[in-house]
Amino acid sequence: MTAPGLPGPRRPPAPAPARSAAPYRAVLRARYAWDTGPRLAAVRVRWDGARRPFTACSPPDGPVRLCYTGLGDGSRHILAFLRQRGVDTVATRPGARHSAPVDIRLSGLPARRVPVPGPATVVLPFRVRLVVPVGAGPGALRARISARESRTFRAGRAARGWTWETGTGPHAFDHFYERMHLPTMRRRHGEATRSLSAALAYECLFRKGILFFLVEDGTRVAGVLCARGRHHRVLTMRLLGVLDGAEQYYADGAVRALTHFTLEWADAHGFDHVDLSGCEPFLSKGIFQFKQRFHPECRLPDDHFGGKRLVLRVGRDTPRVRDLLVANPVIACGDDGFEALYFHDADRPPRTDLAWRCPGVRRARHVPLDAFLRDVREPGPA
């Protein structure tokens, strides 16, 4: 019996269908391969490119009038990122006409359909993948990670006595997924949360992958669920979380410690690479800045995102448009690989505080907005 005013005992989670029904497990594996498998990437790109375009536009009174059209992935990735930057959009009916002028137009396209860029236009990868080579020994791994990052990790490890352990069995998965991953995603991303269902994560990640826990004072305070590549010696960090989503664990460096321990484990167990997963092609993305400290290689993804591009075209030159471009330097597709573009003008210095250096990004260019927007018309009276 439970005392008045106190919560009742936690009910054990219902077993996921993936743990008992073989046909359902096959469906989950097929779905996961469709979303992440390199072998199906080209088919997936053609399929997505043939579907009715998704369209979303900013309200007419928004600070920046933006319109996205094209691949449906833009809603979950590009537009979610821009909402965090204060640019809101609303999905519209197919074929609907928009009378308000557009400041910035974004197009999500299969790479083969990208036109030759015109004035005030840049072509970006839809997403980038960040991969750390391992396997050459702890000395080589330490040399790769920035000195400042290594010092911070060592200090935190000494102060908090961090250790790590692997989790096995359904109860370990349930504890990670329900007490760490879901609360963390909800607290940090709210309605923009993207994740795998419990059934899919259990079948396609946990059963064949590995679950790491960070331990502090005998308590598992954070965890990361990694996928293991079948043929290539690649360990991919997929799902992550801290206990109850508590911000203090982020502030204390738990996620940093998980990344270090995962790299060390993979280096000692014969893996070639650790895939830190990907992000949108903006240097202002916090995930990029955090992962850049581990000096990863920046690549096109192996899955369907590798065959997709984002075309950004400026339609009107306004102060808010300039603010947005300067605040969010991009990773662009150059003639010989990726390049970082820092926009600036006389009143807005380039955001060089946002780091870009990692293998795969060949150079950084500072782009004067007066020249970039030379052929863009000035907005008329409000």
Short mmCIF file of C-alpha atoms in Angstrom, two decimals:
data_model
loop_
_atom_site.label_atom_id
_atom_site.label_comp_id
_atom_site.label_asym_id
_atom_site.label_seq_id
_atom_site.Cartn_x
_atom_site.Cartn_y
_atom_site.Cartn_z
CA MET A 1 0.00 0.00 0.00
CA THR A 2 1.24 3.47 -0.86
CA ALA A 3 1.17 6.37 1.60
CA PRO A 4 -1.16 9.25 0.63
CA GLY A 5 0.51 11.84 -1.56
CA LEU A 6 3.37 9.55 -2.60
CA PRO A 7 3.72 8.07 -6.07
CA GLY A 8 2.92 4.42 -6.44
CA PRO A 9 5.54 1.85 -7.33
CA ARG A 10 6.96 2.02 -10.85
CA ARG A 11 5.33 -0.54 -13.07
CA PRO A 12 7.72 -2.65 -15.09
CA PRO A 13 7.63 -1.59 -18.73
CA ALA A 14 5.57 -3.72 -21.05
CA PRO A 15 7.84 -5.92 -23.14
CA ALA A 16 8.45 -4.43 -26.55
CA PRO A 17 7.00 -6.48 -29.41
CA ALA A 18 10.52 -6.68 -30.82
CA ARG A 19 11.48 -9.00 -27.96
CA SER A 20 8.99 -11.74 -28.77
CA ALA A 21 7.54 -11.64 -32.30
CA ALA A 22 9.97 -12.76 -35.00
CA PRO A 23 7.93 -11.35 -37.94
CA TYR A 24 7.77 -7.97 -36.23
CA ARG A 25 11.52 -8.04 -35.66
CA ALA A 26 11.99 -8.51 -39.40
CA VAL A 27 9.80 -5.47 -40.06
CA LEU A 28 11.86 -3.38 -37.66
CA ARG A 29 15.13 -4.46 -39.25
CA ALA A 30 13.78 -3.60 -42.70
CA ARG A 31 12.67 -0.17 -41.50
CA TYR A 32 16.05 0.50 -39.91
CA ALA A 33 17.89 -0.56 -43.08
CA TRP A 34 15.66 1.75 -45.12
CA ASP A 35 16.58 4.69 -42.91
CA THR A 36 20.27 3.97 -42.31
CA GLY A 37 21.55 1.31 -44.70
CA PRO A 38 24.20 2.29 -47.26
CA ARG A 39 23.02 -0.43 -49.65
CA LEU A 40 19.57 1.10 -49.92
CA ALA A 41 20.76 4.71 -49.98
CA ALA A 42 20.42 5.28 -53.75
CA VAL A 43 16.96 3.67 -53.82
CA ARG A 44 15.85 5.75 -50.86
CA VAL A 45 17.03 8.98 -52.51
CA ARG A 46 15.10 8.18 -55.70
CA TRP A 47 12.01 7.28 -53.67
CA ASP A 48 12.13 10.47 -51.62
CA GLY A 49 12.81 12.57 -54.70
CA ALA A 50 9.72 11.18 -56.44
CA ARG A 51 7.35 12.03 -53.59
CA ARG A 52 5.22 15.17 -53.47
CA PRO A 53 7.42 18.05 -52.26
CA PHE A 54 7.03 19.22 -48.69
CA THR A 55 6.56 22.98 -48.31
CA ALA A 56 6.78 25.21 -45.25
CA CYS A 57 6.90 29.00 -45.09
CA SER A 58 7.35 31.64 -42.43
CA PRO A 59 4.35 33.76 -41.45
CA PRO A 60 4.27 37.12 -43.27
CA ASP A 61 5.11 39.02 -40.09
CA GLY A 62 8.13 36.86 -39.20
CA PRO A 63 11.54 38.48 -38.76
CA VAL A 64 12.88 36.51 -41.74
CA ARG A 65 10.48 35.30 -44.40
CA LEU A 66 11.78 31.85 -45.27
CA CYS A 67 10.30 29.20 -47.53
CA TYR A 68 11.45 25.59 -47.71
CA THR A 69 10.35 23.19 -50.42
CA GLY A 70 11.47 19.74 -51.44
CA LEU A 71 12.48 16.62 -49.53
CA GLY A 72 10.38 15.84 -46.47
CA ASP A 73 13.51 15.35 -44.33
CA GLY A 74 13.81 19.13 -44.24
CA SER A 75 11.03 19.34 -41.69
CA ARG A 76 12.79 17.17 -39.10
CA HIS A 77 16.30 18.49 -39.66
CA ILE A 78 16.81 21.84 -41.37
CA LEU A 79 13.63 23.57 -40.22
CA ALA A 80 13.99 22.27 -36.66
CA PHE A 81 17.47 23.83 -36.55
CA LEU A 82 16.22 27.15 -37.92
CA ARG A 83 13.39 27.27 -35.38
CA GLN A 84 16.04 27.20 -32.68
CA ARG A 85 17.51 30.29 -34.39
CA GLY A 86 14.21 32.17 -34.25
CA VAL A 87 12.99 31.44 -37.79
CA ASP A 88 9.61 29.75 -37.57
CA THR A 89 7.79 28.03 -40.43
CA VAL A 90 4.42 26.42 -40.96
CA ALA A 91 3.71 23.52 -43.31
CA THR A 92 1.42 24.51 -46.18
CA ARG A 93 -0.88 22.70 -48.57
CA PRO A 94 0.68 21.36 -51.77
CA GLY A 95 0.22 23.86 -54.57
CA ALA A 96 -0.71 26.72 -52.25
CA ARG A 97 0.37 30.16 -53.45
CA HIS A 98 2.23 32.59 -51.24
CA SER A 99 1.81 36.30 -51.86
CA ALA A 100 4.37 37.47 -49.31
CA PRO A 101 7.89 38.00 -50.71
CA VAL A 102 10.50 35.46 -49.64
CA ASP A 103 13.74 36.56 -48.01
CA ILE A 104 15.44 33.16 -48.11
CA ARG A 105 14.41 30.14 -50.15
CA LEU A 106 15.67 26.67 -49.20
CA SER A 107 15.35 23.68 -51.50
CA GLY A 108 15.94 20.08 -50.44
CA LEU A 109 16.92 18.08 -53.51
CA PRO A 110 18.58 14.86 -54.61
CA ALA A 111 22.17 15.75 -55.48
CA ARG A 112 21.67 14.86 -59.15
CA ARG A 113 18.95 17.52 -59.45
CA VAL A 114 20.88 20.46 -58.02
CA PRO A 115 21.06 23.26 -60.62
CA VAL A 116 24.11 25.38 -61.30
CA PRO A 117 24.14 27.94 -58.45
CA GLY A 118 23.03 31.42 -59.39
CA PRO A 119 23.59 34.73 -57.60
CA ALA A 120 23.34 34.78 -53.79
CA THR A 121 23.14 30.97 -53.74
CA VAL A 122 25.14 28.27 -51.95
CA VAL A 123 24.84 24.49 -52.11
CA LEU A 124 25.15 22.64 -48.79
CA PRO A 125 25.22 18.98 -47.86
CA PHE A 126 21.90 18.02 -46.31
CA ARG A 127 23.78 16.59 -43.34
CA VAL A 128 27.40 15.85 -42.50
CA ARG A 129 28.88 12.83 -40.72
CA LEU A 130 31.64 13.19 -38.12
CA VAL A 131 33.95 10.17 -37.81
CA VAL A 132 37.01 9.68 -35.58
CA PRO A 133 39.66 7.19 -36.77
CA VAL A 134 40.82 4.84 -33.98
CA GLY A 135 42.86 1.67 -33.73
CA ALA A 136 46.35 3.16 -33.81
CA GLY A 137 46.76 3.03 -30.03
CA PRO A 138 45.96 5.35 -27.11
CA GLY A 139 48.84 7.67 -27.90
CA ALA A 140 47.55 8.41 -31.38
CA LEU A 141 44.03 8.89 -30.05
CA ARG A 142 45.19 11.36 -27.39
CA ALA A 143 47.18 13.28 -29.98
CA ARG A 144 44.06 13.66 -32.10
CA ILE A 145 41.90 15.18 -29.37
CA SER A 146 42.45 18.84 -28.58
CA ALA A 147 44.72 19.48 -25.59
CA ARG A 148 42.09 21.64 -23.91
CA GLU A 149 39.45 18.92 -24.28
CA SER A 150 41.79 16.27 -22.87
CA ARG A 151 42.65 18.43 -19.85
CA THR A 152 38.99 19.10 -19.12
CA PHE A 153 38.15 15.39 -19.29
CA ARG A 154 41.05 14.37 -17.05
CA ALA A 155 40.08 16.98 -14.46
CA GLY A 156 36.46 15.83 -14.44
CA ARG A 157 37.46 12.19 -14.23
CA ALA A 158 39.71 12.85 -11.24
CA ALA A 159 37.16 15.04 -9.45
CA ARG A 160 34.18 12.73 -9.90
CA GLY A 161 35.82 9.34 -10.10
CA TRP A 162 34.10 8.46 -13.35
CA THR A 163 34.21 4.86 -14.51
CA TRP A 164 32.27 3.12 -17.22
CA GLU A 165 30.62 -0.24 -17.70
CA THR A 166 28.60 -2.02 -20.35
CA GLY A 167 24.93 -2.84 -19.90
CA THR A 168 23.39 -6.16 -20.92
CA GLY A 169 19.91 -7.58 -20.74
CA PRO A 170 16.45 -6.03 -21.17
CA HIS A 171 16.50 -4.27 -17.80
CA ALA A 172 19.66 -2.35 -18.71
CA PHE A 173 18.07 -1.25 -21.97
CA ASP A 174 14.84 -0.19 -20.28
CA HIS A 175 16.74 1.81 -17.64
CA PHE A 176 18.75 3.59 -20.31
CA TYR A 177 15.85 4.26 -22.66
CA GLU A 178 13.24 5.31 -20.08
CA ARG A 179 15.36 6.98 -17.39
CA MET A 180 18.07 8.52 -19.58
CA HIS A 181 17.38 8.80 -23.29
CA LEU A 182 13.73 9.85 -23.39
CA PRO A 183 13.94 12.39 -20.53
CA THR A 184 17.06 13.93 -22.05
CA MET A 185 15.53 14.28 -25.50
CA ARG A 186 12.35 15.80 -24.10
CA ARG A 187 14.16 18.28 -21.88
CA ARG A 188 16.67 19.42 -24.47
CA HIS A 189 14.58 19.35 -27.65
CA GLY A 190 10.93 19.49 -26.60
CA GLU A 191 8.59 19.15 -29.56
CA ALA A 192 11.55 18.93 -31.94
CA THR A 193 12.68 15.62 -30.39
CA ARG A 194 13.73 12.98 -32.92
CA SER A 195 14.46 9.46 -31.78
CA LEU A 196 13.89 5.78 -32.44
CA SER A 197 11.01 3.90 -30.89
CA ALA A 198 11.87 1.57 -28.02
CA ALA A 199 11.11 -1.51 -30.12
CA LEU A 200 13.31 -0.38 -32.99
CA ALA A 201 16.15 0.72 -30.71
CA TYR A 202 16.07 -2.61 -28.86
CA GLU A 203 16.01 -4.79 -31.98
CA CYS A 204 18.32 -2.87 -34.29
CA LEU A 205 20.76 -1.25 -31.87
CA PHE A 206 20.81 -2.99 -28.51
CA ARG A 207 20.62 -6.62 -29.68
CA LYS A 208 23.61 -6.22 -32.00
CA GLY A 209 25.31 -3.16 -30.58
CA ILE A 210 26.71 -2.13 -27.23
CA LEU A 211 25.39 0.01 -24.37
CA PHE A 212 27.87 2.03 -22.28
CA PHE A 213 27.06 3.55 -18.90
CA LEU A 214 28.99 6.29 -17.14
CA VAL A 215 29.20 5.54 -13.42
CA GLU A 216 29.64 8.16 -10.68
CA ASP A 217 29.65 7.20 -6.99
CA GLY A 218 28.19 3.81 -7.87
CA THR A 219 25.28 5.28 -9.87
CA ARG A 220 24.80 5.06 -13.60
CA VAL A 221 24.39 8.72 -14.48
CA ALA A 222 24.59 8.63 -18.30
CA GLY A 223 24.54 6.19 -21.16
CA VAL A 224 25.11 5.84 -24.88
CA LEU A 225 23.78 3.11 -27.15
CA CYS A 226 26.08 2.33 -30.08
CA ALA A 227 25.54 0.39 -33.29
CA ARG A 228 28.22 -1.96 -34.62
CA GLY A 229 28.72 -2.15 -38.36
CA ARG A 230 28.33 -5.66 -39.75
CA HIS A 231 31.26 -5.66 -42.16
CA HIS A 232 33.17 -2.46 -41.48
CA ARG A 233 34.81 -2.01 -38.10
CA VAL A 234 32.77 1.07 -37.26
CA LEU A 235 31.13 1.87 -33.94
CA THR A 236 28.34 4.46 -34.27
CA MET A 237 27.08 6.48 -31.31
CA ARG A 238 23.30 6.56 -31.88
CA LEU A 239 21.26 7.23 -28.72
CA LEU A 240 22.43 9.13 -25.67
CA GLY A 241 21.03 10.39 -22.38
CA VAL A 242 21.74 11.43 -18.80
CA LEU A 243 19.84 10.26 -15.74
CA ASP A 244 16.36 11.81 -15.69
CA GLY A 245 17.56 14.35 -18.25
CA ALA A 246 19.13 16.37 -15.43
CA GLU A 247 21.02 19.39 -16.71
CA GLN A 248 23.65 19.05 -13.97
CA TYR A 249 25.11 15.96 -15.66
CA TYR A 250 25.56 17.88 -18.90
CA ALA A 251 27.16 20.72 -16.98
CA ASP A 252 29.46 18.30 -15.14
CA GLY A 253 30.71 16.83 -18.44
CA ALA A 254 28.97 13.44 -18.47
CA VAL A 255 28.41 13.49 -22.23
CA ARG A 256 32.04 14.49 -22.78
CA ALA A 257 33.15 11.57 -20.60
CA LEU A 258 30.93 9.11 -22.49
CA THR A 259 32.53 10.17 -25.76
CA HIS A 260 36.05 9.73 -24.39
CA PHE A 261 35.27 6.29 -22.93
CA THR A 262 33.64 5.15 -26.17
CA LEU A 263 36.67 6.22 -28.21
CA GLU A 264 39.03 4.47 -25.77
CA TRP A 265 36.99 1.26 -25.85
CA ALA A 266 36.79 1.19 -29.64
CA ASP A 267 40.51 1.89 -29.95
CA ALA A 268 41.29 -1.05 -27.65
CA HIS A 269 38.86 -3.47 -29.33
CA GLY A 270 39.96 -3.44 -32.94
CA PHE A 271 37.61 -0.88 -34.45
CA ASP A 272 38.73 1.40 -37.26
CA HIS A 273 36.40 4.33 -36.67
CA VAL A 274 33.92 5.76 -34.21
CA ASP A 275 31.06 7.55 -35.92
CA LEU A 276 29.96 10.40 -33.66
CA SER A 277 26.83 10.69 -35.84
CA GLY A 278 25.95 13.69 -37.91
CA CYS A 279 24.36 17.10 -37.85
CA GLU A 280 23.05 19.87 -40.07
CA PRO A 281 25.66 21.81 -42.11
CA PHE A 282 25.92 24.84 -39.82
CA LEU A 283 28.97 25.68 -37.70
CA SER A 284 26.66 27.24 -35.10
CA LYS A 285 25.16 23.82 -34.41
CA GLY A 286 26.19 22.98 -30.85
CA ILE A 287 26.73 19.32 -31.69
CA PHE A 288 29.25 20.26 -34.38
CA GLN A 289 31.19 22.52 -32.04
CA PHE A 290 31.28 19.86 -29.32
CA LYS A 291 32.35 17.03 -31.63
CA GLN A 292 34.89 19.19 -33.44
CA ARG A 293 37.05 19.00 -30.30
CA PHE A 294 37.73 15.33 -31.12
CA HIS A 295 39.07 16.29 -34.55
CA PRO A 296 36.71 14.04 -36.53
CA GLU A 297 36.71 13.63 -40.26
CA CYS A 298 33.78 15.51 -41.80
CA ARG A 299 32.18 13.36 -44.52
CA LEU A 300 29.03 12.88 -46.49
CA PRO A 301 26.84 10.29 -44.74
CA ASP A 302 26.82 6.71 -46.03
CA ASP A 303 23.01 6.56 -45.86
CA HIS A 304 20.47 8.38 -48.05
CA PHE A 305 21.47 11.78 -46.67
CA GLY A 306 24.73 11.48 -48.58
CA GLY A 307 22.79 11.77 -51.84
CA LYS A 308 20.80 14.85 -50.81
CA ARG A 309 21.63 18.54 -50.90
CA LEU A 310 20.28 21.78 -49.51
CA VAL A 311 20.26 24.81 -51.82
CA LEU A 312 20.11 28.18 -50.04
CA ARG A 313 19.18 31.22 -52.11
CA VAL A 314 18.70 34.73 -50.76
CA GLY A 315 15.81 36.61 -52.38
CA ARG A 316 15.86 39.88 -50.42
CA ASP A 317 18.65 41.81 -48.74
CA THR A 318 17.43 42.85 -45.29
CA PRO A 319 19.22 43.46 -41.97
CA ARG A 320 17.56 40.36 -40.44
CA VAL A 321 18.72 38.21 -43.35
CA ARG A 322 22.26 39.47 -42.87
CA ASP A 323 22.06 38.82 -39.14
CA LEU A 324 20.97 35.23 -39.78
CA LEU A 325 23.68 34.51 -42.35
CA VAL A 326 26.46 35.97 -40.22
CA ALA A 327 25.31 34.18 -37.06
CA ASN A 328 25.24 30.79 -38.79
CA PRO A 329 28.31 30.07 -40.93
CA VAL A 330 27.75 27.09 -43.19
CA ILE A 331 29.59 24.03 -44.43
CA ALA A 332 29.24 24.29 -48.20
CA CYS A 333 29.95 21.93 -51.08
CA GLY A 334 32.98 23.28 -52.93
CA ASP A 335 34.56 22.07 -56.16
CA ASP A 336 37.03 19.87 -54.28
CA GLY A 337 35.20 19.09 -51.04
CA PHE A 338 33.67 20.92 -48.12
CA GLU A 339 34.51 24.49 -47.22
CA ALA A 340 33.39 26.67 -44.32
CA LEU A 341 31.77 29.96 -45.32
CA TYR A 342 31.77 32.88 -42.87
CA PHE A 343 29.52 35.73 -44.02
CA HIS A 344 30.27 39.26 -42.82
CA ASP A 345 29.90 42.95 -43.61
CA ALA A 346 31.13 46.26 -42.20
CA ASP A 347 28.75 46.07 -39.24
CA ARG A 348 28.81 42.31 -38.67
CA PRO A 349 32.21 40.65 -38.21
CA PRO A 350 32.59 36.99 -39.18
CA ARG A 351 31.81 34.47 -36.41
CA THR A 352 35.34 33.14 -36.20
CA ASP A 353 34.64 32.03 -32.64
CA LEU A 354 32.88 29.07 -34.27
CA ALA A 355 35.58 26.52 -35.11
CA TRP A 356 35.71 24.78 -38.48
CA ARG A 357 39.02 22.91 -38.62
CA CYS A 358 38.68 19.16 -39.08
CA PRO A 359 39.74 16.77 -41.85
CA GLY A 360 37.30 16.90 -44.73
CA VAL A 361 36.69 20.65 -44.48
CA ARG A 362 39.39 21.86 -46.82
CA ARG A 363 39.33 25.58 -46.15
CA ALA A 364 37.47 28.51 -44.65
CA ARG A 365 36.40 31.50 -46.72
CA HIS A 366 35.19 34.86 -45.49
CA VAL A 367 32.36 35.97 -47.78
CA PRO A 368 31.57 39.73 -47.89
CA LEU A 369 27.80 40.10 -47.91
CA ASP A 370 27.93 43.25 -50.04
CA ALA A 371 29.44 41.18 -52.84
CA PHE A 372 27.39 38.02 -52.20
CA LEU A 373 24.11 39.97 -52.26
CA ARG A 374 25.06 42.36 -55.05
CA ASP A 375 22.37 41.06 -57.42
CA VAL A 376 19.67 40.71 -54.77
CA ARG A 377 16.95 43.34 -54.86
CA GLU A 378 16.40 45.60 -51.88
CA PRO A 379 13.04 45.13 -50.13
CA GLY A 380 10.33 47.65 -50.94
CA PRO A 381 8.45 49.75 -48.40
CA ALA A 382 6.77 47.82 -45.61
#
